[in-house]
CSV table of C-alpha atoms in Angstrom, one decimal:
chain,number,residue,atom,x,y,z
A,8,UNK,CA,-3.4,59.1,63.3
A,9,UNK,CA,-1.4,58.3,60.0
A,10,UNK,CA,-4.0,58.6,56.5
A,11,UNK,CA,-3.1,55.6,54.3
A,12,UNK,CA,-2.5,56.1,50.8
A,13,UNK,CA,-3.6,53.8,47.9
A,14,UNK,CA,-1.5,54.7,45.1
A,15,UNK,CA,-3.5,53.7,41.6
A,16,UNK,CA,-1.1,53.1,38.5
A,17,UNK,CA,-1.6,51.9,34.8
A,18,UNK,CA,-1.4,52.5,31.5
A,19,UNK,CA,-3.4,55.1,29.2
A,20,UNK,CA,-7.1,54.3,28.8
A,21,UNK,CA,-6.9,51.2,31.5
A,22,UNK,CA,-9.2,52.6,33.2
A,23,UNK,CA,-7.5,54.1,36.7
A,24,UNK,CA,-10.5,57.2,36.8
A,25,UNK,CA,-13.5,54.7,36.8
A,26,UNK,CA,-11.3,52.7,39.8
A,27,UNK,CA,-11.3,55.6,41.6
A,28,UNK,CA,-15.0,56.7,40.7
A,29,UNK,CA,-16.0,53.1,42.3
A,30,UNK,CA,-13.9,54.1,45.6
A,31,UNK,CA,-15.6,57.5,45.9
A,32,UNK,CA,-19.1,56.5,44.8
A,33,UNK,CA,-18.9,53.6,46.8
A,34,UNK,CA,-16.9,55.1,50.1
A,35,UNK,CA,-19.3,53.1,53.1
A,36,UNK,CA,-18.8,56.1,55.5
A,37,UNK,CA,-15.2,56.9,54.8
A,38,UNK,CA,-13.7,60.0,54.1
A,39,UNK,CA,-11.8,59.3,50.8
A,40,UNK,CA,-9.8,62.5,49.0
A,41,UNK,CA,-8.4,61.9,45.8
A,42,UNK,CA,-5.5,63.6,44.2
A,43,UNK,CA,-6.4,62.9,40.4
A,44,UNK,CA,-3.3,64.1,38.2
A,45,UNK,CA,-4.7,65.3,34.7
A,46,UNK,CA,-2.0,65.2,31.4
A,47,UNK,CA,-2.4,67.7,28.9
A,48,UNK,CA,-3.6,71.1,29.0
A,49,UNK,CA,-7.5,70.6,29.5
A,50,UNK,CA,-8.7,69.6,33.1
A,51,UNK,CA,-10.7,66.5,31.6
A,52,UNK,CA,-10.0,63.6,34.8
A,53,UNK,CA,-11.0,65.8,36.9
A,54,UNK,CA,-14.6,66.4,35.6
A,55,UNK,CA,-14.8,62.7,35.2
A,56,UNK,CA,-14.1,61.9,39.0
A,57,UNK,CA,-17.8,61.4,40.8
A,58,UNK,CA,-18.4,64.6,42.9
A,59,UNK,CA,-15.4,66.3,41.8
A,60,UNK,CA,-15.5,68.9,44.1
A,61,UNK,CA,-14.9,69.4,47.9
A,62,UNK,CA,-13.3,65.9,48.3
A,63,UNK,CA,-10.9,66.0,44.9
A,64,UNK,CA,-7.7,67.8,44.5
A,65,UNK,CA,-6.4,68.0,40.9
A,66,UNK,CA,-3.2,68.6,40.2
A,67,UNK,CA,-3.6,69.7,36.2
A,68,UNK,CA,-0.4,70.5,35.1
A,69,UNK,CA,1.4,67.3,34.5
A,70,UNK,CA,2.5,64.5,36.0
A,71,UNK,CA,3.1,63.7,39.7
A,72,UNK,CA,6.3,62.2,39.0
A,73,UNK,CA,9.8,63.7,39.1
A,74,UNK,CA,8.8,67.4,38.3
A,75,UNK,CA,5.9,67.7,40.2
A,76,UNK,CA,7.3,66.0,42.9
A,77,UNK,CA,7.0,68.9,45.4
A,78,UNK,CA,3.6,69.7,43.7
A,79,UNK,CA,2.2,66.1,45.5
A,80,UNK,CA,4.1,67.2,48.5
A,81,UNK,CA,2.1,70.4,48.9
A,82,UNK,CA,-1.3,68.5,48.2
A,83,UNK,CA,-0.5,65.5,50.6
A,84,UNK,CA,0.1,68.2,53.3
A,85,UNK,CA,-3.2,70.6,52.6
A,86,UNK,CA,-4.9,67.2,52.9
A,87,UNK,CA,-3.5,66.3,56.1
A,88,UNK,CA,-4.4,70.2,57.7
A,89,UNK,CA,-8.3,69.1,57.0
A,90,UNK,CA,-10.5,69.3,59.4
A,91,UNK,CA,-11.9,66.6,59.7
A,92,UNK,CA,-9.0,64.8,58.3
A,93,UNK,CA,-9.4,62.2,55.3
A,94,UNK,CA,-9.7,58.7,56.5
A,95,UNK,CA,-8.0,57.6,53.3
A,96,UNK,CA,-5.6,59.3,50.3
A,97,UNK,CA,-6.5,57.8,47.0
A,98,UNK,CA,-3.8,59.1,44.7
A,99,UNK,CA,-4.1,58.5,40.7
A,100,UNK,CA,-1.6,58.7,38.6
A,101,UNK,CA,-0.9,59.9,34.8
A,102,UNK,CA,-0.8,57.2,32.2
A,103,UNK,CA,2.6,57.8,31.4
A,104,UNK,CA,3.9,58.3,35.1
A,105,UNK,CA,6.4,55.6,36.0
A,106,UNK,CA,5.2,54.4,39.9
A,107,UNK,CA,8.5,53.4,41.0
A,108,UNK,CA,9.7,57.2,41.3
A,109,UNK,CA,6.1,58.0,43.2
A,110,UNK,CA,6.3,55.2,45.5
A,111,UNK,CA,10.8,56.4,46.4
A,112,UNK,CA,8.8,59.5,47.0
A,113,UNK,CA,6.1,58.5,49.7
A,114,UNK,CA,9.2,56.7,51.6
A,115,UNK,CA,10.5,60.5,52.2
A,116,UNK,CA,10.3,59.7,56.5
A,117,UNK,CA,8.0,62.5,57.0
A,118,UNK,CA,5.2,61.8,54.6
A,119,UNK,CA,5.7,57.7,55.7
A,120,UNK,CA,4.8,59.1,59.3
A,121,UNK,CA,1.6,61.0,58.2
A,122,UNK,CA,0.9,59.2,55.2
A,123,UNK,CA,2.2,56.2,54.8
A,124,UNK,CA,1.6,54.4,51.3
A,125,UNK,CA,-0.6,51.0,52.4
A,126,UNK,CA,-1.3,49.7,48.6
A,127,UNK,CA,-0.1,50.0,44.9
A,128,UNK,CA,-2.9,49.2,42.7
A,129,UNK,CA,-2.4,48.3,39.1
A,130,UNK,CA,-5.2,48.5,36.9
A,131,UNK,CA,-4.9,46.7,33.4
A,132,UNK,CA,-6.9,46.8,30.1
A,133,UNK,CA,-7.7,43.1,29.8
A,134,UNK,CA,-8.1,43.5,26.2
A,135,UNK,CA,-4.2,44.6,26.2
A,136,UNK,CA,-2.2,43.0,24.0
A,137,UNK,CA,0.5,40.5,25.9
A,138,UNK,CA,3.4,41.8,23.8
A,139,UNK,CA,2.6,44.9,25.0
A,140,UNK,CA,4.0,44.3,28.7
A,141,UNK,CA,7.8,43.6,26.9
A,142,UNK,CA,7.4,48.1,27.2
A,143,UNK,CA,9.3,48.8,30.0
A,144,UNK,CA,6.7,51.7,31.7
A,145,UNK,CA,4.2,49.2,32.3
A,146,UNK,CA,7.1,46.4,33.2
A,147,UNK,CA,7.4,49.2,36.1
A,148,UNK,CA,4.0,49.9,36.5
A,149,UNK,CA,3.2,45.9,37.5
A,150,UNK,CA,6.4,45.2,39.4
A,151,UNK,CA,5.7,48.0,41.8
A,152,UNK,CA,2.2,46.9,42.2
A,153,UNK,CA,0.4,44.7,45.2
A,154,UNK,CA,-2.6,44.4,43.4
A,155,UNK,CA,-3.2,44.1,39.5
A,156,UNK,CA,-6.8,44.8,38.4
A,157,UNK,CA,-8.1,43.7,35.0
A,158,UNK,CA,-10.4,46.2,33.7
A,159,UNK,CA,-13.1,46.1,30.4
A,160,UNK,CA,-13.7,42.4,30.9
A,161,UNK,CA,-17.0,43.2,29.1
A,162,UNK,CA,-14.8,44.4,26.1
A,163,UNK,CA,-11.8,41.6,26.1
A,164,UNK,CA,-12.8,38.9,23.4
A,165,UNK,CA,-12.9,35.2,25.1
A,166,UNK,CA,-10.0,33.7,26.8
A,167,UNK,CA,-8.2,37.3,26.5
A,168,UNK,CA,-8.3,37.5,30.7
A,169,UNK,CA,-6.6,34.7,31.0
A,170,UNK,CA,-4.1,35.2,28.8
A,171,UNK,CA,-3.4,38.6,30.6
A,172,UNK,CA,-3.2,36.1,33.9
A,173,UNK,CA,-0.6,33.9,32.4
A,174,UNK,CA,1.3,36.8,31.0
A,175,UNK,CA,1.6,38.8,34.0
A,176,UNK,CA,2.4,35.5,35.8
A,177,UNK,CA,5.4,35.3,33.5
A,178,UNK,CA,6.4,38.8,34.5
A,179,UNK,CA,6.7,37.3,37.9
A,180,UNK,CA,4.8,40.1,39.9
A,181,UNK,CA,4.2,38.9,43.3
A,182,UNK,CA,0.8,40.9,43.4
A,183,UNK,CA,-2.4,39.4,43.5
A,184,UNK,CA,-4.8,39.5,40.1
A,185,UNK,CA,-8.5,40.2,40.3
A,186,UNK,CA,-10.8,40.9,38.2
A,187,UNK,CA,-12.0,44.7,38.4
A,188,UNK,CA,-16.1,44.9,36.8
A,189,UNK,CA,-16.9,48.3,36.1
A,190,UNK,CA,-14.1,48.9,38.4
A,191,UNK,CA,-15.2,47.6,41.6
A,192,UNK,CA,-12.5,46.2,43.6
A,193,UNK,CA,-13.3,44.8,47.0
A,194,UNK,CA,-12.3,47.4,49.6
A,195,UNK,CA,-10.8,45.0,51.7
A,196,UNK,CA,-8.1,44.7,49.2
A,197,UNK,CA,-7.4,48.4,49.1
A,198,UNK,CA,-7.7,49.8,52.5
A,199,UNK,CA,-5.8,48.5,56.1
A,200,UNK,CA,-8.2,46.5,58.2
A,201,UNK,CA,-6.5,48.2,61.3
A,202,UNK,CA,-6.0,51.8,60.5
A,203,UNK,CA,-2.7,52.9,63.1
A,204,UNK,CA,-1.5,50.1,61.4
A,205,UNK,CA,2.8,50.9,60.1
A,206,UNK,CA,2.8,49.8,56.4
A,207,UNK,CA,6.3,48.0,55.8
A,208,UNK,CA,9.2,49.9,53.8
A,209,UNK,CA,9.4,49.3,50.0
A,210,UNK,CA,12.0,49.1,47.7
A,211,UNK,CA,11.0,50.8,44.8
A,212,UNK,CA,13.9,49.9,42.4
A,213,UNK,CA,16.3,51.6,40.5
A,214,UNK,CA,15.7,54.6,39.3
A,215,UNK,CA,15.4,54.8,35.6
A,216,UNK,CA,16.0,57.9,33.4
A,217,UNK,CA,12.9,59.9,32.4
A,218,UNK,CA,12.0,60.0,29.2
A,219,UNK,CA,10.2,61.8,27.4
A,220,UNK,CA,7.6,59.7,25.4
A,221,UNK,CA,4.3,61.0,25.2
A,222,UNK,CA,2.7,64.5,24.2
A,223,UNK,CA,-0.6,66.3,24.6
A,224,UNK,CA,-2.3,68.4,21.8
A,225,UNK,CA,-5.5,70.2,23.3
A,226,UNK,CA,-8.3,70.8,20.9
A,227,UNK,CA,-11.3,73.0,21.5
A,228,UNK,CA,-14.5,74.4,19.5
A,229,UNK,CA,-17.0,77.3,20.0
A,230,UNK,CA,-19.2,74.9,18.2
A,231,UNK,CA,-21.3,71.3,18.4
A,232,UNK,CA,-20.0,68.8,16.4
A,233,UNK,CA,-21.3,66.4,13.9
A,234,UNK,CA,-21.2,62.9,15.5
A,235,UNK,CA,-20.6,61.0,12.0
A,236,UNK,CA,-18.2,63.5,10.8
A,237,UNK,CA,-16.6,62.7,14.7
A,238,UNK,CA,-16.1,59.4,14.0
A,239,UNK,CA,-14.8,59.8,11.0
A,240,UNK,CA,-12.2,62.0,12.1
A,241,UNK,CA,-11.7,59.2,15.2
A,242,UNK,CA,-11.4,56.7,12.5
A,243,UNK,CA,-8.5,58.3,10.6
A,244,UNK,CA,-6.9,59.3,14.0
A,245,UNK,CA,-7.2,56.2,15.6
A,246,UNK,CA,-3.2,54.6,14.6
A,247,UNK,CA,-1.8,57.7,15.9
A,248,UNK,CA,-3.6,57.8,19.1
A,249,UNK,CA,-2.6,56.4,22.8
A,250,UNK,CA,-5.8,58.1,24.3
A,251,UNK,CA,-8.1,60.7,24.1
A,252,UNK,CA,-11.0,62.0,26.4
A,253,UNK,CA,-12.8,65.0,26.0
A,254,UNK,CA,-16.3,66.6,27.2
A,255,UNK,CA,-18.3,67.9,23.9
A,256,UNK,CA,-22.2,68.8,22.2
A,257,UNK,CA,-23.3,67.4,19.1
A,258,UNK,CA,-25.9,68.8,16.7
A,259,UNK,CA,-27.7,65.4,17.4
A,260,UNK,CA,-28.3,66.4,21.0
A,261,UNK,CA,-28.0,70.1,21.0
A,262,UNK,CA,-27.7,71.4,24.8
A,263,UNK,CA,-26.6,68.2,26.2
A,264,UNK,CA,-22.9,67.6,27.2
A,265,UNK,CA,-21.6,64.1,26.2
A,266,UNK,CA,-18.1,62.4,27.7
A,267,UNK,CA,-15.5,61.4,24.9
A,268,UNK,CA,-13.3,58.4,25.7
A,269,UNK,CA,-10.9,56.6,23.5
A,270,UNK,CA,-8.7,53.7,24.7
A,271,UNK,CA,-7.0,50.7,23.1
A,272,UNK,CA,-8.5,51.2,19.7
A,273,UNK,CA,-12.1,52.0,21.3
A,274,UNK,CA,-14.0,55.2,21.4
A,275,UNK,CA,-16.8,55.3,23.1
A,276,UNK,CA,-19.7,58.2,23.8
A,277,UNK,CA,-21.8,58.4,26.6
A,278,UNK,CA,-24.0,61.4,28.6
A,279,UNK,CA,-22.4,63.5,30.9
A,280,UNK,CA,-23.3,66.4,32.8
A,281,UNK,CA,-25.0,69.3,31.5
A,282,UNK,CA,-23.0,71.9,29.7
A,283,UNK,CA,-20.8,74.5,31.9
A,284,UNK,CA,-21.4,77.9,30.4
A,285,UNK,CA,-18.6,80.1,29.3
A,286,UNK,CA,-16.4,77.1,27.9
A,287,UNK,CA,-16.2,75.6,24.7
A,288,UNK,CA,-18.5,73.5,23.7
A,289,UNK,CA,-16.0,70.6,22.4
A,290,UNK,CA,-12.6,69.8,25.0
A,291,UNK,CA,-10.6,66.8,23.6
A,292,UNK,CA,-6.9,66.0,24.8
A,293,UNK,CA,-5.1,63.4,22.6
A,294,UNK,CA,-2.0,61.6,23.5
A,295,UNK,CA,0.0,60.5,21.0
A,296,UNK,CA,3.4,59.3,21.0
A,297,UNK,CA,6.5,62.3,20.5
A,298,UNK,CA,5.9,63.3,16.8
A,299,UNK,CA,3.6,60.7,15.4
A,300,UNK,CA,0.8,63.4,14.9
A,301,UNK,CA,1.4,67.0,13.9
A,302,UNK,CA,-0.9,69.5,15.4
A,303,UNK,CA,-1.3,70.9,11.9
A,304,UNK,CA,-2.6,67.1,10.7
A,305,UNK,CA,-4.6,67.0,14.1
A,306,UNK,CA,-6.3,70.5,13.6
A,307,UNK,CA,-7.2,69.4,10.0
A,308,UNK,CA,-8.9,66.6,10.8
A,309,UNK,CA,-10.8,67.8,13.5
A,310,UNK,CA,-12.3,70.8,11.9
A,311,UNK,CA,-14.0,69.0,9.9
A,312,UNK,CA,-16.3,67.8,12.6
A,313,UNK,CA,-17.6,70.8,13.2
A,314,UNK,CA,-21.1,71.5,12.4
A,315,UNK,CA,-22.0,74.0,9.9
């Protein structure tokens, strides 16, 4: 029997991973894998995915787009030769991955026969900035899309969802907007309601050049860091910054591991799992746009943050 695939798109820091933790936390007896695409150099998203273990396959070396096209390939297959088989493929994309190229690539005849591609889920910061959908990724991003999900309601200032509405309205995406709380969707949305059920063909679009837009710089101490001095560095990286998400201890809370998140001019800090031994005990990947931050400038600030 054909696996249906949900692909989940959006921007950086929309909040795509806490989407998908919802689907896997809250599966209701399905078998849900997840192919969670990490980019940069440190495997963060998938430490973030609940129960990244058995059911989760990372691909952590860029994006699933153009050059890791076969990469997805390969995954989408080992999936398939499970035993039991998945009842559902849940795959997440990188923030910078444009899902018109993924989407020409699930129509390949023999992956529409095993797994054919049921819904395109964009998720959007409601907070987001209107202008900010002239940019002609996430133009892409919401045309492909059947769904568009508004994320960080609790976060957006009053009247800034439904500004987002009208915006994406004026876009004309066909796809249905709902709200996405702590990103819960309803299922029903998501997944086929009769599962041998043939998804229609799409028509992805022309294909537009890749380009080169974002980089990764990887940061890592042996040591805890000082949480003022971390938000003072935060603070002075902030304009430069598209994301960044990292696992790290602080002298506050020696021996306890805390997430890093910073998205749309918010950072935020919050308990995570306990520490893994053997790795540093600070991992941060910031994106910035090509050039705008020096890894000299980067390394600078952040040493500073270390305790001493």
């Amino acid at each position: 029997m054909p696996v249906p695939v949900l692909l989940v798109t959006g921007f950086l820091g929309a909040g795509k991973t806490t989407v998908v933790n919802h689907l896997l936390a809250h599966a209701e007896g399905r078998r849900i894998a997840a192919i969670v695409n990490d980019f940069g150099a440190i495997n963060i998203d998938a430490e973030l995915i609940a129960g990244a273990s058995d059911g989760v396959v990372s691909l952590a070396n860029g994006c699933i787009c153009c050059s890791l096209e076969g990469d997805l390939l390969r995954t989408l297959s080992t999936l398939l030769r499970r035993d039991p088989k998945p009842d559902y493929i849940v795959i997440e994309t990188s923030g910078v991955a444009d899902p018109a190229d993924i989407v020409r690539n699930l129509m390949d005849p023999v992956i529409l026969r095993e797994a054919p591609l049921e819904t395109v889920l964009c998720v959007m910061d409601a907070a987001t900035p209107t202008a900010a959908l002239d940019d002609a990724l996430q133009r892409s991003q919401l045309r492909v899309a059947d769904i568009v999900a508004l994320s960080k309601l609790d976060l957006a200032g009053g009247g800034a969802a439904g500004r987002m509405r009208e915006a994406i309205r004026a876009q004309r995406v066909p796809a249905v907007v709902v709200d996405a709380k702590h990103g819960e969707i309803p299922s029903a949305l998501l997944f086929p309601a009769i599962a041998d059920r043939t998804p229609a063909l799409r028509e992805p679009g022309p294909r537009r050049p890749a380009e080169e837009r974002f980089e990764t710089l990887s940061w890592t101490s042996d040591q805890p860091l000082s949480l003022p001095r971390l938000q003072q560095a935060i603070g002075r990286l902030a304009p430069k910054l598209a994301r960044a998400k990292g696992l790290l201890e602080t002298v506050e809370q020696p021996g306890r591991q805390m997430v890093f998140q910073f998205a749309a001019g918010r950072a935020t800090i919050a308990p995570g799992e306990a520490p893994t031994p053997g790795v540093p005990r600070a991992r941060i990947v910031f994106i910035a746009e090509l050039g705008v931050l020096p890894k000299a400038e980067l390394d600078e600030i952040m040493a500073a943050c270390v305790a001493e």
